[in-house]
Amino acid sequence: MNRKSIAVDMDEVLADTFKKIVKTANDICNLSLSEVDVKGNRIWDFINKEQAKELRKAINTPGFFRDLEVIDSAVFAVKELSKHYDIYIATAAMEAPNSFHDKYEWLMEHFPFLDPRYFIFCGNKKVVHADYLIDDTVSQLDAFTGEGILFKANHNENTVTNHIQVDSWNEVLTLFSSLRVV
């Protein structure tokens, strides 16, 4: 029997990129925003064009993605899912081309049980062919040809979508437990 496959986004699904982006924006733009202040929005809504240019430059600096915090329960949940599904990591690295090495090293450090040949560094996730995609960005889920699952993140807090929505990795495990045919 062929195993089904799950593609998992990295930023805001496995890694808490948002926390570092808010901190970096505060440092670069001399702001004092908290994650709560930005809830339901993107950081770009709070800065001007010049500040956005500097923030994008900082995000694309080698090393930015290397020390991100892991989202709660992500390692345990992905390890559990890997017992029943083929797991692919699909990250939109084209937005920050200097992130490739950092993201690869981060994944190898925190998810050493995954096969790096299943890491997909892409732009639009319509090129990813898996049964499921867990992502925090509705446009990526809309482009994907399989079943999309919206992972709740700070920026998509108020998003209305037809995709299945999950708030945590515990909810992901419950969902896939109910989908699995024994």
C-alpha positions as CSV (number, residue, x, y, z in Angstrom):
1,M,0.0,0.0,0.0
2,N,1.3,3.4,-0.9
3,R,1.8,5.9,1.9
4,K,0.1,9.3,1.6
5,S,2.3,12.3,1.7
6,I,2.2,15.5,3.7
7,A,4.1,18.7,2.7
8,V,4.8,21.0,5.6
9,D,5.7,24.6,5.4
10,M,8.6,25.8,7.5
11,D,8.1,29.5,8.4
12,E,5.3,29.9,11.0
13,V,4.5,26.2,10.9
14,L,7.7,24.6,12.1
15,A,9.7,27.7,12.9
16,D,8.7,30.9,14.7
17,T,9.9,33.3,12.0
18,F,7.4,35.9,13.0
19,K,8.9,36.5,16.4
20,K,12.3,37.2,14.9
21,I,10.9,39.4,12.2
22,V,9.0,41.5,14.8
23,K,12.2,41.8,16.9
24,T,14.3,42.7,13.8
25,A,11.7,45.3,12.7
26,N,11.7,46.9,16.1
27,D,15.5,47.1,16.1
28,I,15.8,48.4,12.5
29,C,12.9,50.7,12.5
30,N,13.1,51.9,16.1
31,L,9.7,50.5,17.0
32,S,8.3,48.9,20.0
33,L,5.7,46.5,18.5
34,S,4.8,43.3,20.2
35,E,3.4,40.2,18.6
36,V,0.0,41.1,20.0
37,D,0.2,44.6,18.4
38,V,0.6,42.9,15.0
39,K,-2.0,40.2,15.5
40,G,-4.1,39.6,12.4
41,N,-1.8,41.6,10.2
42,R,1.6,41.4,8.7
43,I,4.6,43.5,9.9
44,W,4.7,45.3,6.6
45,D,1.4,47.0,7.5
46,F,3.3,48.9,10.3
47,I,6.3,50.2,8.4
48,N,7.0,52.6,5.6
49,K,8.7,51.7,2.2
50,E,12.2,52.6,3.3
51,Q,11.8,50.6,6.5
52,A,10.4,47.7,4.5
53,K,13.4,47.8,2.2
54,E,15.8,47.6,5.2
55,L,13.8,44.8,6.9
56,R,13.8,42.7,3.7
57,K,17.6,43.2,3.5
58,A,18.0,42.0,7.1
59,I,15.7,39.0,6.5
60,N,17.8,38.1,3.4
61,T,21.1,38.3,5.4
62,P,22.8,34.9,5.8
63,G,22.2,33.7,9.3
64,F,18.7,35.2,9.8
65,F,16.9,31.9,9.5
66,R,19.5,29.8,11.4
67,D,18.4,30.4,15.0
68,L,14.6,30.5,14.8
69,E,12.6,28.9,17.7
70,V,10.7,25.7,16.9
71,I,6.9,26.0,17.1
72,D,5.6,24.1,20.1
73,S,5.2,20.3,19.6
74,A,6.3,20.5,16.0
75,V,9.2,18.0,16.3
76,F,7.1,15.5,18.2
77,A,4.2,15.8,15.8
78,V,6.2,15.6,12.6
79,K,8.1,12.5,14.0
80,E,4.7,10.9,14.8
81,L,3.3,11.7,11.3
82,S,6.4,10.3,9.7
83,K,5.5,6.9,11.0
84,H,2.5,6.8,8.7
85,Y,3.1,9.4,6.0
86,D,5.9,10.5,3.7
87,I,6.9,14.0,5.0
88,Y,8.1,16.7,2.7
89,I,9.3,20.2,3.8
90,A,8.1,22.8,1.3
91,T,9.4,26.2,2.1
92,A,9.0,29.4,0.0
93,A,12.7,30.2,0.2
94,M,12.7,32.2,-3.0
95,E,11.5,35.2,-1.0
96,A,14.8,35.3,0.8
97,P,17.4,33.5,-1.5
98,N,20.1,33.7,1.1
99,S,18.0,31.6,3.4
100,F,18.6,28.3,1.7
101,H,21.7,27.2,3.7
102,D,20.2,28.5,7.0
103,K,16.9,26.7,6.5
104,Y,18.6,23.4,5.5
105,E,20.9,23.6,8.6
106,W,18.0,24.5,10.8
107,L,15.9,21.5,9.5
108,M,18.8,19.1,9.9
109,E,19.3,20.3,13.5
110,H,15.7,20.2,14.6
111,F,14.3,17.4,12.4
112,P,17.3,15.1,11.8
113,F,14.9,12.1,11.3
114,L,13.6,13.6,8.0
115,D,15.2,12.8,4.7
116,P,16.8,16.0,3.3
117,R,16.0,14.7,-0.2
118,Y,12.4,15.5,0.7
119,F,13.2,19.2,1.4
120,I,11.7,21.5,-1.3
121,F,12.9,25.0,-1.6
122,C,10.4,26.8,-3.9
123,G,8.4,29.9,-4.5
124,N,4.8,28.9,-5.5
125,K,3.8,25.6,-3.9
126,K,1.7,24.5,-6.8
127,V,4.9,22.7,-7.9
128,V,4.6,20.5,-4.8
129,H,2.9,17.2,-5.4
130,A,1.7,15.7,-2.1
131,D,-1.6,14.6,-0.8
132,Y,-1.7,17.4,1.9
133,L,0.0,20.7,2.5
134,I,0.1,22.3,6.0
135,D,0.8,26.0,5.5
136,D,0.1,29.4,7.1
137,T,-0.5,31.2,3.8
138,V,-3.9,30.9,2.1
139,S,-2.5,31.8,-1.4
140,Q,0.0,28.9,-1.1
141,L,-2.9,26.5,-0.1
142,D,-5.0,27.8,-3.0
143,A,-2.2,27.1,-5.5
144,F,-1.6,23.6,-4.1
145,T,-3.4,20.8,-5.9
146,G,-3.9,18.5,-2.9
147,E,-5.8,19.0,0.3
148,G,-4.7,22.3,2.0
149,I,-4.6,22.7,5.8
150,L,-4.2,26.3,7.2
151,F,-2.0,26.4,10.2
152,K,-3.0,29.3,12.3
153,A,-0.4,32.0,12.7
154,N,-0.3,35.5,14.1
155,H,-0.8,37.1,10.6
156,N,-3.8,34.9,9.5
157,E,-5.7,35.1,12.8
158,N,-8.8,36.5,11.2
159,T,-8.6,34.6,7.9
160,V,-11.7,33.1,6.5
161,T,-11.1,30.2,4.1
162,N,-12.6,26.9,2.9
163,H,-9.4,25.1,3.9
164,I,-9.3,22.9,7.0
165,Q,-7.8,25.1,9.8
166,V,-5.7,23.9,12.8
167,D,-4.5,25.9,15.7
168,S,-1.6,23.7,16.9
169,W,0.4,20.6,16.2
170,N,-1.8,18.7,18.6
171,E,-4.7,19.5,16.4
172,V,-2.7,18.4,13.3
173,L,-2.1,15.0,15.0
174,T,-5.8,14.6,15.9
175,L,-6.8,15.5,12.3
176,F,-4.4,13.0,10.7
177,S,-5.3,10.3,13.2
178,S,-8.9,10.6,12.1
179,L,-7.9,10.6,8.4
180,R,-5.7,7.5,8.6
181,V,-7.1,4.3,7.5
182,V,-5.9,1.4,9.6
